[in-house]
Each structure stands twice: as structure tokens, then as C-alpha cells.
Amino acid sequence: MTRDATARKNGEQERISGPDDRRSGLPCTGDRIAELSAAHGTPLWVYDAGRIRSHIESLRRFDVIRYMQKACSNIHILRLMRSEGVHVTVVSAGELDRALTAGYRVDGPDRPIVLTADLLDRPTLRTVVELGVPVNAGSPHMLSQIGRLAPGHPVWIRINPGFGHGPGRRTSAGGAQSKHGIWHEQLAENLALIDRYDLDLIGLHMHVGSSADHGHLAKVCDAMVKLVLAHQRPIHAISAGGGLPVPYQPGDPVADVDHCFRLWDTARREIAAAIGRPVRLEIEPGRYLVASSGALITEVRAHKPVGGNHFVLVDAGFNDLVRPAMYGSTHRVSAFGPDGLPRTGFARETVLAGALCESGDVFTQDPAHEVRPVSLPATDIGDLVVFHDAGAYGASMSSTYNSRPLAPEVLIDRGVPRLIRRRQTIEDLLALEM
Ligand SMILES: *Cc1c(COP(=O)(O)O)cnc(C)c1O
């Protein structure tokens, strides 16, 4: 099937099961974009709370929606998740602090917080043991280190089923080249560690990377059922991990939540029947919940011809949005005048690049890092270029490279914008070195 045909097919199913992700949609109108950038400066992150909520709603059939915080970890986004009854996965002591600051409790039905990792650094080990945070273990040493300090501690096991999925090694999270999870053939040894330290096994978890491919998903579910049947442990839960796709480009597949639920629900029923107890079904999305809710607003500061290429330079860099430079990801872009009117003039092939002193600082490049021009209406200095679908792995992956302060974040809820992170100052940056 062609890409378009797949998209059409998924699109039809998707209309039934979730928000319409095929319409690009910015978090707000051009007027609002102009107003917010005048008030807070650029670059600026903007999120739409309503869009996050509609994505949460589309997943309600799962027993537990556990938000993968690394996708966008602002504590106000976490508060929104918590107020919607969404649980959270953290991957570090810092993210654990964020969850606690947002009001998440360690105790409670279905354990609101889980920490997932492949190793525990010493401070994190101390903290999870002290607070009793359930740990999803990706290596045997996590089990033995926790076991020695805290027999009885609640744990999950994250399994690498021996295969992965994703556009490349950097985004696939399974198979022999992946650092994630406990190799499926090593499960017996790891269960023996659980017995030895009397750890409390909550469940098994598999996350093998983003996938819109149903054949692949069926394979993952199958691997989960086979492992549970082979080892017959009285687990309470299974987790499907994350990886629900987001259509960054027209024609990209959209998530088929119905199909995903049906496959995992069938696996859950088989497992529950085999071990003779109810089994909770968890899903752990990051990108799906927040990507399309967010945008990065930038200002055009320069343009120039370079050989045959037309370069437009904006005041953000890969320190703000790293996905294009790191993965060759493409974000749709829109251009507005400083007054918020959409630019509709003659479109030309444009290379969009950033402000960093670094040749890789190009927003329109392919996975092999070659420039890939996009069609953009002619822009003037002072126009606003907005990157769509930047809510996931955007602000949370930002750095301060080139001593560029972190950009502010605004959350629009029921039409009301609220600054949820101020712009970092140079003084904030230098304070660590004084
Ligand atoms: C990153 C990650 C997720 C979330 O992946 P998305 O593609 O953002 O949904 C879920 N689970 C684990 C273990 C992860 O590492």
C-alpha cells in the first residue's frame, strides 16, 4: 500500500477513535501568535491545553494512561495531566522531583509514579528506595542494587523482546543494538533475582519505539503473551509502552488507537486467563499526548542566497528544537507577518536555519543531514515562522549551547494564555560558575 493509501485508511479509522491529527493545527491563531511573541519575545513555546485533553480522552479505554514525562516535562503540563487522572513515568531523580512538585503522590491506586531506567545512579537509587517509588528495571543490576537496600521494593521488568521498530537506531528501542530493557532470553535469571531479594513484581513492560505498523504491534503483543505464559508469574499489570505515532507531515500515518487497544486488550485477556487473575493494561505515551499541542514561534532575522539555495535564518537554534538536527525530523512551518496575518505570497524553496554558530543548525534537513528545502511563502525580516507539532521532545530537549538561555513556555487553556516558564536569563546561566 502506498503511504497515502495507508494514511487514508488510518485516517478513516482515526476519525472514529480520536482527535483529528491530520489537520496540522497550531495552538492558536495568527493574532495570538503575534500578541504572545510581542509580550514574551521569541523564540517562544506555546501549548494548547484543549488539544492535550482531547488526546487523553481518546485513550480512556486503557486502565491506566501513564504519561512519559520526558516528552514535555513542564510542571504545569504535569499538573494538567494529573488533574485528568493521568499517571506518570519519570526517568531520573530530577523528573521525579518534577512529578512530586506537580502534586503526584508516590502511593495511591495503580501507583501514580513509576521510574523507568536502564541504570540507577547513586542519588537516584537512594531516592527511590527512600520514597518507595516503583522502579521499571532495564538491567539486572537495578534489581540487585534495589534488592540489597530494600527487600520487598515494588518493581516492573522492562523487556527487550529481541526486535525493535523505528526509523533508525536512534529511535528504535528494541533488538540487539538497543541499550534498553532486559533481553528476553534473560528473563528467568532476572526473575530469580526478584525471588532472591523478595522484590514485589508488579508487571512486565515493553516499549520498542514508535510504530504505526499493525503487524509489528501484533508481534510485540505476541511476545508479551508468550513470555508471561512461559514464566507464569502472578503479575498485576502489563504496559504497552509508548510509541503512538504523530503525523508530522501530510500523509504520515495517524495513531489507530482502537486497533492498538484491541490488540493489547486481547493480549491482556489471554494473560489474565493464564495466570488466573485480573491484569491491568497500561499505556505510556509521550509524543502522542503533547506533540500536536505545541508550537515553536521564531522571528526571521536574516535571509540570503547561498549558491542555489535560499536561506531564511530565524532566532531559534537546535539548542531549542533539536529534532531536525538529531533525527532529520521535519516539522511543518507557517509564516505570519508581525501583525499576525498569514503570509500567503509566492512560495519558494527555502532552507530554514537557526542562530547557532554550528553548520548543523538547520531545521530543514534529512536524516543524512543534507539540507532539504521546504516550500515557504516569501518572508520579511521581523516575520514570525512557526514550527508545528513541537510539543514533544521540543522544550524538554533544549540546551543552552552557545550560551543561549532556555526559551519561555506559554500554556493556553480555554482561551487564556499563561506563562508557565519564564525566559532564562544570562544571569541564571552564569550563576553556576560564580
Ligand atoms: C520514550 C519512551 C516512551 C514514550 O515514547 P513516545 O514515542 O513519546 O510515545 C514510553 N516508554 C518508554 C520506556 C520510553 O523510553
Short mmCIF file of C-alpha atoms and ligand atoms in Angstrom, two decimals:
data_model
loop_
_atom_site.label_atom_id
_atom_site.label_comp_id
_atom_site.label_asym_id
_atom_site.label_seq_id
_atom_site.Cartn_x
_atom_site.Cartn_y
_atom_site.Cartn_z
CA MET A 1 0.00 0.00 0.00
CA THR A 2 1.28 3.49 -0.76
CA ARG A 3 1.93 5.93 2.04
CA ASP A 4 -1.10 7.98 1.02
CA ALA A 5 -3.39 4.96 0.89
CA THR A 6 -2.23 3.90 4.35
CA ALA A 7 -2.86 7.39 5.65
CA ARG A 8 -6.33 7.48 4.13
CA LYS A 9 -7.16 4.12 5.63
CA ASN A 10 -5.84 5.08 9.05
CA GLY A 11 -7.48 8.45 8.72
CA GLU A 12 -10.88 6.84 8.35
CA GLN A 13 -10.39 4.70 11.42
CA GLU A 14 -8.90 7.58 13.29
CA ARG A 15 -11.97 9.76 12.86
CA ILE A 16 -13.84 7.26 15.00
CA SER A 17 -11.23 6.82 17.65
CA GLY A 18 -9.52 10.08 18.37
CA PRO A 19 -8.82 13.72 17.68
CA ASP A 20 -8.21 14.64 14.06
CA ASP A 21 -4.45 14.61 13.95
CA ARG A 22 -4.25 15.01 10.21
CA ARG A 23 -5.19 18.66 10.39
CA SER A 24 -1.99 20.35 11.31
CA GLY A 25 -3.48 22.96 13.56
CA LEU A 26 -1.49 25.49 15.52
CA PRO A 27 -2.22 26.02 19.22
CA CYS A 28 -3.68 29.45 18.45
CA THR A 29 -4.48 31.99 15.74
CA GLY A 30 -2.00 34.25 13.99
CA ASP A 31 -3.29 37.20 16.05
CA ARG A 32 -2.49 35.34 19.24
CA ILE A 33 0.93 34.31 17.92
CA ALA A 34 1.74 37.95 17.18
CA GLU A 35 0.42 39.10 20.57
CA LEU A 36 2.32 36.42 22.54
CA SER A 37 5.60 36.98 20.74
CA ALA A 38 5.30 40.72 21.32
CA ALA A 39 4.65 40.09 25.03
CA HIS A 40 7.28 37.40 25.68
CA GLY A 41 9.77 37.69 22.84
CA THR A 42 10.97 34.90 20.57
CA PRO A 43 11.81 32.05 20.45
CA LEU A 44 8.70 31.04 22.37
CA TRP A 45 6.94 27.72 23.04
CA VAL A 46 3.14 27.71 23.01
CA TYR A 47 0.86 24.80 24.00
CA ASP A 48 -2.88 24.27 23.77
CA ALA A 49 -4.35 22.50 26.82
CA GLY A 50 -7.54 21.52 24.97
CA ARG A 51 -5.60 19.52 22.43
CA ILE A 52 -3.74 17.64 25.16
CA ARG A 53 -7.08 16.82 26.83
CA SER A 54 -8.64 15.53 23.62
CA HIS A 55 -5.69 13.17 23.14
CA ILE A 56 -6.04 11.95 26.72
CA GLU A 57 -9.77 11.31 26.13
CA SER A 58 -9.01 9.14 23.11
CA LEU A 59 -7.05 6.72 25.36
CA ARG A 60 -9.58 6.31 28.18
CA ARG A 61 -10.21 2.64 27.41
CA PHE A 62 -6.81 1.74 28.76
CA ASP A 63 -6.96 1.10 32.53
CA VAL A 64 -4.06 3.46 33.15
CA ILE A 65 -2.68 6.23 30.93
CA ARG A 66 0.83 6.86 32.17
CA TYR A 67 2.34 10.00 30.63
CA MET A 68 6.00 9.67 29.64
CA GLN A 69 7.18 12.91 31.16
CA LYS A 70 10.40 13.22 29.15
CA ALA A 71 8.32 14.33 26.12
CA CYS A 72 7.44 17.65 27.81
CA SER A 73 8.23 17.96 31.47
CA ASN A 74 7.00 21.42 32.47
CA ILE A 75 5.31 21.07 35.88
CA HIS A 76 2.19 22.89 34.61
CA ILE A 77 1.80 20.29 31.85
CA LEU A 78 2.24 17.63 34.57
CA ARG A 79 -0.46 19.31 36.68
CA LEU A 80 -2.80 19.23 33.71
CA MET A 81 -2.08 15.50 33.27
CA ARG A 82 -2.65 14.81 36.97
CA SER A 83 -5.93 16.73 37.04
CA GLU A 84 -7.11 14.48 34.19
CA GLY A 85 -6.27 11.34 36.19
CA VAL A 86 -3.22 10.55 34.07
CA HIS A 87 -0.34 8.79 35.89
CA VAL A 88 3.31 9.47 35.11
CA THR A 89 6.60 7.77 34.23
CA VAL A 90 9.81 9.51 35.26
CA VAL A 91 13.31 8.62 34.06
CA SER A 92 15.52 10.46 36.54
CA ALA A 93 15.63 11.89 40.05
CA GLY A 94 15.03 15.32 38.50
CA GLU A 95 11.86 14.18 36.74
CA LEU A 96 10.73 12.53 39.98
CA ASP A 97 11.08 15.91 41.71
CA ARG A 98 9.04 17.49 38.93
CA ALA A 99 6.25 14.93 39.37
CA LEU A 100 6.20 15.47 43.15
CA THR A 101 6.22 19.26 42.67
CA ALA A 102 3.24 18.91 40.31
CA GLY A 103 1.36 17.15 43.11
CA TYR A 104 1.81 13.48 42.18
CA ARG A 105 1.93 11.12 45.18
CA VAL A 106 4.12 8.04 45.42
CA ASP A 107 1.30 5.99 46.96
CA GLY A 108 -2.17 5.53 45.55
CA PRO A 109 -4.21 3.25 43.33
CA ASP A 110 -2.11 1.79 40.48
CA ARG A 111 0.97 3.59 41.83
CA PRO A 112 0.82 7.08 40.22
CA ILE A 113 4.61 7.34 39.67
CA VAL A 114 6.96 4.77 38.10
CA LEU A 115 10.66 5.35 37.43
CA THR A 116 11.96 3.69 34.26
CA ALA A 117 15.68 3.40 33.52
CA ASP A 118 18.47 1.10 32.43
CA LEU A 119 20.67 2.03 35.37
CA LEU A 120 20.32 3.78 38.70
CA ASP A 121 22.90 6.41 39.55
CA ARG A 122 23.64 6.57 43.27
CA PRO A 123 21.45 9.57 44.19
CA THR A 124 18.51 8.13 42.23
CA LEU A 125 18.90 4.71 43.89
CA ARG A 126 18.86 6.38 47.32
CA THR A 127 15.79 8.46 46.46
CA VAL A 128 13.61 5.68 45.01
CA VAL A 129 14.39 3.44 47.98
CA GLU A 130 13.72 6.22 50.49
CA LEU A 131 10.39 7.20 48.90
CA GLY A 132 9.32 3.71 47.81
CA VAL A 133 8.94 4.67 44.13
CA PRO A 134 8.21 1.62 41.92
CA VAL A 135 11.07 1.02 39.51
CA ASN A 136 10.82 -0.39 35.98
CA ALA A 137 14.13 -2.23 35.65
CA GLY A 138 16.05 -2.35 32.38
CA SER A 139 19.07 -4.21 33.73
CA PRO A 140 19.72 -6.96 36.31
CA HIS A 141 21.90 -4.61 38.34
CA MET A 142 18.97 -2.34 39.02
CA LEU A 143 17.18 -5.30 40.63
CA SER A 144 20.13 -6.42 42.73
CA GLN A 145 21.03 -2.88 43.84
CA ILE A 146 17.46 -2.16 44.93
CA GLY A 147 17.09 -5.63 46.43
CA ARG A 148 20.15 -5.26 48.64
CA LEU A 149 18.91 -1.95 50.07
CA ALA A 150 15.16 -2.57 50.11
CA PRO A 151 13.86 -6.13 50.01
CA GLY A 152 10.19 -6.13 49.01
CA HIS A 153 10.51 -3.00 46.84
CA PRO A 154 7.90 -2.78 44.01
CA VAL A 155 9.40 -3.34 40.55
CA TRP A 156 8.47 -3.81 36.91
CA ILE A 157 10.65 -5.54 34.36
CA ARG A 158 11.17 -3.82 31.02
CA ILE A 159 11.73 -6.45 28.36
CA ASN A 160 13.62 -6.12 25.09
CA PRO A 161 11.72 -8.69 23.01
CA GLY A 162 14.64 -9.10 20.60
CA PHE A 163 13.37 -6.76 17.90
CA GLY A 164 12.61 -3.08 17.66
CA HIS A 165 10.87 -0.61 15.48
CA GLY A 166 11.62 2.92 14.35
CA PRO A 167 13.10 4.92 11.52
CA GLY A 168 16.63 4.32 12.74
CA ARG A 169 18.88 3.07 15.52
CA ARG A 170 18.46 6.35 17.39
CA THR A 171 14.71 5.94 17.79
CA SER A 172 14.27 2.16 17.81
CA ALA A 173 14.14 0.81 21.37
CA GLY A 174 14.43 -2.94 20.90
CA GLY A 175 16.66 -5.52 19.26
CA ALA A 176 20.33 -6.40 19.70
CA GLN A 177 21.55 -2.83 19.10
CA SER A 178 19.32 -1.28 21.75
CA LYS A 179 20.58 -0.40 25.23
CA HIS A 180 17.04 -0.59 26.61
CA GLY A 181 15.42 -3.29 28.65
CA ILE A 182 16.27 -6.79 29.78
CA TRP A 183 16.95 -9.18 26.91
CA HIS A 184 14.01 -11.56 26.55
CA GLU A 185 16.18 -14.66 26.91
CA GLN A 186 17.45 -13.36 30.26
CA LEU A 187 14.05 -13.11 31.92
CA ALA A 188 14.48 -16.29 34.02
CA GLU A 189 17.74 -15.03 35.57
CA ASN A 190 16.12 -11.70 36.38
CA LEU A 191 13.07 -13.32 37.92
CA ALA A 192 15.49 -15.33 40.06
CA LEU A 193 16.93 -12.02 41.32
CA ILE A 194 13.42 -10.86 42.15
CA ASP A 195 12.93 -14.03 44.21
CA ARG A 196 16.31 -13.76 45.86
CA TYR A 197 15.59 -10.24 47.13
CA ASP A 198 11.90 -10.86 47.65
CA LEU A 199 11.07 -7.94 45.33
CA ASP A 200 7.41 -7.26 44.57
CA LEU A 201 6.88 -7.80 40.82
CA ILE A 202 4.07 -5.53 39.63
CA GLY A 203 4.25 -6.21 35.93
CA LEU A 204 6.03 -6.52 32.62
CA HIS A 205 6.65 -3.65 30.22
CA MET A 206 7.61 -3.44 26.54
CA HIS A 207 8.39 -0.27 24.66
CA VAL A 208 10.22 -0.83 21.40
CA GLY A 209 9.94 2.54 19.71
CA SER A 210 7.41 4.45 17.68
CA SER A 211 5.29 2.30 15.44
CA ALA A 212 2.30 2.82 13.22
CA ASP A 213 2.70 -0.68 11.83
CA HIS A 214 -0.02 -3.07 12.95
CA GLY A 215 1.85 -6.22 12.00
CA HIS A 216 4.67 -5.06 14.19
CA LEU A 217 2.38 -4.26 17.10
CA ALA A 218 0.82 -7.71 16.91
CA LYS A 219 4.31 -9.17 17.14
CA VAL A 220 5.03 -7.18 20.31
CA CYS A 221 1.77 -8.31 21.94
CA ASP A 222 2.54 -11.87 20.97
CA ALA A 223 5.99 -11.68 22.54
CA MET A 224 4.45 -10.35 25.76
CA VAL A 225 1.89 -13.18 25.97
CA LYS A 226 4.48 -15.86 25.24
CA LEU A 227 6.83 -14.59 27.94
CA VAL A 228 4.15 -14.38 30.60
CA LEU A 229 2.85 -17.84 29.72
CA ALA A 230 6.36 -19.29 29.80
CA HIS A 231 7.13 -17.91 33.26
CA GLN A 232 3.67 -17.93 34.90
CA ARG A 233 4.30 -15.11 37.38
CA PRO A 234 1.25 -13.67 39.18
CA ILE A 235 1.72 -10.13 37.78
CA HIS A 236 -0.79 -7.31 38.33
CA ALA A 237 -0.21 -5.35 35.14
CA ILE A 238 1.29 -5.15 31.67
CA SER A 239 2.43 -1.97 29.96
CA ALA A 240 2.29 -1.36 26.22
CA GLY A 241 4.91 1.40 26.45
CA GLY A 242 4.53 4.46 24.23
CA GLY A 243 5.22 4.96 20.57
CA LEU A 244 1.80 6.01 19.25
CA PRO A 245 2.64 7.85 16.02
CA VAL A 246 2.18 11.54 15.30
CA PRO A 247 1.76 12.71 11.70
CA TYR A 248 4.43 15.37 11.36
CA GLN A 249 3.91 15.52 7.58
CA PRO A 250 0.75 15.33 5.48
CA GLY A 251 0.34 11.67 4.57
CA ASP A 252 2.16 10.35 7.66
CA PRO A 253 0.19 7.61 9.44
CA VAL A 254 -2.01 8.70 12.33
CA ALA A 255 -2.44 6.66 15.51
CA ASP A 256 -5.12 3.98 15.27
CA VAL A 257 -5.99 3.89 18.95
CA ASP A 258 -8.87 1.43 18.51
CA HIS A 259 -6.67 -1.11 16.83
CA CYS A 260 -3.87 -0.66 19.34
CA PHE A 261 -6.30 -1.12 22.22
CA ARG A 262 -7.90 -4.22 20.69
CA LEU A 263 -4.53 -5.94 20.19
CA TRP A 264 -3.32 -5.18 23.70
CA ASP A 265 -6.65 -5.95 25.30
CA THR A 266 -6.63 -9.38 23.67
CA ALA A 267 -3.11 -9.97 24.99
CA ARG A 268 -4.19 -8.84 28.45
CA ARG A 269 -7.18 -11.23 28.44
CA GLU A 270 -5.01 -14.18 27.43
CA ILE A 271 -2.55 -13.35 30.18
CA ALA A 272 -5.27 -12.89 32.80
CA ALA A 273 -6.83 -16.24 31.86
CA ALA A 274 -3.46 -17.98 32.00
CA ILE A 275 -2.47 -16.70 35.43
CA GLY A 276 -5.99 -16.72 36.85
CA ARG A 277 -6.20 -13.08 37.99
CA PRO A 278 -7.18 -9.69 36.58
CA VAL A 279 -4.38 -7.85 34.81
CA ARG A 280 -4.33 -4.08 34.43
CA LEU A 281 -3.49 -2.68 30.97
CA GLU A 282 -1.30 0.42 30.95
CA ILE A 283 -0.20 2.61 28.05
CA GLU A 284 2.74 5.01 28.33
CA PRO A 285 2.58 7.66 25.60
CA GLY A 286 4.73 10.76 25.45
CA ARG A 287 4.66 12.21 21.95
CA TYR A 288 1.01 11.35 21.22
CA LEU A 289 -0.31 13.37 24.16
CA VAL A 290 1.67 16.56 23.63
CA ALA A 291 3.31 16.82 20.18
CA SER A 292 0.47 18.39 18.22
CA SER A 293 -0.49 20.70 21.08
CA GLY A 294 2.75 22.65 20.87
CA ALA A 295 4.48 25.06 18.52
CA LEU A 296 7.75 26.95 18.49
CA ILE A 297 7.46 30.60 17.45
CA THR A 298 10.56 32.22 15.96
CA GLU A 299 11.36 35.51 14.25
CA VAL A 300 13.02 35.88 10.86
CA ARG A 301 16.24 37.84 11.38
CA ALA A 302 18.08 37.37 8.08
CA HIS A 303 17.86 35.83 4.63
CA LYS A 304 20.47 35.31 1.95
CA PRO A 305 21.18 33.45 -1.25
CA VAL A 306 23.79 30.72 -0.80
CA GLY A 307 24.79 29.20 -4.11
CA GLY A 308 21.49 28.00 -5.49
CA ASN A 309 19.82 27.88 -2.07
CA HIS A 310 17.59 30.49 -0.45
CA PHE A 311 18.36 30.59 3.29
CA VAL A 312 16.00 32.10 5.86
CA LEU A 313 17.55 32.46 9.30
CA VAL A 314 15.39 32.53 12.43
CA ASP A 315 16.22 33.39 16.04
CA ALA A 316 15.94 29.81 17.37
CA GLY A 317 18.51 27.05 17.06
CA PHE A 318 18.91 23.35 17.65
CA ASN A 319 19.54 24.28 21.24
CA ASP A 320 15.78 24.99 21.28
CA LEU A 321 14.41 22.38 18.85
CA VAL A 322 16.94 19.60 18.28
CA ARG A 323 14.80 17.01 16.47
CA PRO A 324 15.66 18.09 12.91
CA ALA A 325 19.42 18.18 13.63
CA MET A 326 19.40 14.98 15.68
CA TYR A 327 16.96 12.76 13.79
CA GLY A 328 16.39 14.55 10.49
CA SER A 329 12.79 15.10 11.60
CA THR A 330 10.63 17.52 9.66
CA HIS A 331 8.19 19.94 11.23
CA ARG A 332 5.56 21.73 9.19
CA VAL A 333 6.08 25.50 9.23
CA SER A 334 3.84 28.52 8.82
CA ALA A 335 4.79 32.15 8.33
CA PHE A 336 2.98 35.21 9.68
CA GLY A 337 3.58 38.91 9.47
CA PRO A 338 4.42 40.77 12.71
CA ASP A 339 0.69 41.68 12.80
CA GLY A 340 -0.30 38.01 12.79
CA LEU A 341 -1.61 37.90 9.21
CA PRO A 342 -0.62 34.67 7.46
CA ARG A 343 1.99 35.15 4.73
CA THR A 344 0.44 33.88 1.56
CA GLY A 345 2.71 35.34 -1.08
CA PHE A 346 4.71 33.48 -3.69
CA ALA A 347 6.16 30.34 -2.09
CA ARG A 348 9.73 29.42 -2.79
CA GLU A 349 12.01 26.56 -1.83
CA THR A 350 13.61 27.69 1.40
CA VAL A 351 16.28 26.34 3.71
CA LEU A 352 15.35 27.30 7.27
CA ALA A 353 18.35 27.62 9.53
CA GLY A 354 18.99 28.82 13.05
CA ALA A 355 21.06 31.18 15.11
CA LEU A 356 23.83 28.88 16.33
CA CYS A 357 27.45 29.04 15.33
CA GLU A 358 27.24 25.47 14.02
CA SER A 359 26.75 24.22 10.45
CA GLY A 360 24.33 21.54 11.58
CA ASP A 361 21.90 24.19 12.83
CA VAL A 362 19.39 23.69 10.01
CA PHE A 363 15.71 22.97 10.62
CA THR A 364 15.09 21.56 7.17
CA GLN A 365 17.44 18.62 6.73
CA ASP A 366 17.07 14.94 6.00
CA PRO A 367 18.23 12.07 8.25
CA ALA A 368 21.56 12.02 6.37
CA HIS A 369 21.96 15.72 7.37
CA GLU A 370 21.71 17.07 3.81
CA VAL A 371 19.72 20.32 3.54
CA ARG A 372 16.14 19.69 2.39
CA PRO A 373 14.45 22.95 1.33
CA VAL A 374 10.74 23.39 2.08
CA SER A 375 8.19 25.50 0.31
CA LEU A 376 7.62 28.72 2.28
CA PRO A 377 5.92 31.99 1.31
CA ALA A 378 8.30 34.91 0.96
CA THR A 379 9.06 36.41 4.38
CA ASP A 380 10.45 39.72 5.54
CA ILE A 381 12.73 40.44 8.46
CA GLY A 382 10.51 40.55 11.55
CA ASP A 383 8.04 37.94 10.27
CA LEU A 384 7.17 35.03 12.50
CA VAL A 385 7.99 31.47 11.45
CA VAL A 386 6.14 28.86 13.48
CA PHE A 387 7.19 25.22 13.75
CA HIS A 388 4.16 22.94 14.15
CA ASP A 389 3.82 19.82 16.32
CA ALA A 390 6.76 20.79 18.51
CA GLY A 391 5.15 19.98 21.87
CA ALA A 392 7.01 16.68 22.31
CA TYR A 393 10.79 16.46 22.63
CA GLY A 394 10.93 20.20 21.99
CA ALA A 395 11.40 22.29 25.13
CA SER A 396 12.32 19.18 27.13
CA MET A 397 15.34 18.51 24.87
CA SER A 398 16.54 22.12 24.77
CA SER A 399 20.02 23.06 25.87
CA THR A 400 21.91 26.27 26.47
CA TYR A 401 24.55 25.65 23.77
CA ASN A 402 26.14 28.93 22.57
CA SER A 403 25.06 30.31 25.98
CA ARG A 404 21.55 30.82 24.70
CA PRO A 405 19.04 30.92 27.57
CA LEU A 406 16.09 28.49 27.59
CA ALA A 407 13.02 29.93 25.85
CA PRO A 408 9.80 30.67 27.75
CA GLU A 409 6.68 28.48 27.57
CA VAL A 410 3.04 29.59 27.40
CA LEU A 411 0.04 27.31 28.01
CA ILE A 412 -3.28 28.40 26.54
CA ASP A 413 -6.21 26.94 28.45
CA ARG A 414 -9.82 27.74 27.49
CA GLY A 415 -8.61 30.72 25.54
CA VAL A 416 -6.47 32.13 28.34
CA PRO A 417 -2.68 32.16 27.84
CA ARG A 418 -0.49 31.70 30.89
CA LEU A 419 3.31 31.97 31.10
CA ILE A 420 4.36 28.59 32.56
CA ARG A 421 8.10 29.13 32.26
CA ARG A 422 9.85 32.48 32.12
CA ARG A 423 12.77 33.02 29.79
CA GLN A 424 16.03 32.00 31.41
CA THR A 425 18.42 34.91 31.89
CA ILE A 426 22.16 35.05 31.24
CA GLU A 427 22.50 35.69 34.97
CA ASP A 428 20.73 32.37 35.65
CA LEU A 429 23.29 30.67 33.42
CA LEU A 430 26.34 32.37 34.90
CA ALA A 431 25.22 31.85 38.50
CA LEU A 432 26.51 28.26 38.41
CA GLU A 433 30.00 29.49 37.64
CA MET A 434 30.24 32.28 40.20
C1 LIG B 1 10.37 7.48 25.33
C2 LIG B 1 9.57 6.38 25.94
C3 LIG B 1 8.16 6.37 25.85
C4 LIG B 1 7.38 7.40 25.08
O1 LIG B 1 7.59 7.28 23.73
P1 LIG B 1 6.70 8.21 22.74
O2 LIG B 1 7.19 7.85 21.39
O3 LIG B 1 6.96 9.61 23.11
O4 LIG B 1 5.29 7.81 22.98
C5 LIG B 1 7.48 5.39 26.55
N1 LIG B 1 8.14 4.44 27.26
C6 LIG B 1 9.48 4.40 27.33
C7 LIG B 1 10.14 3.37 28.15
C8 LIG B 1 10.24 5.34 26.67
O5 LIG B 1 11.58 5.30 26.75
#
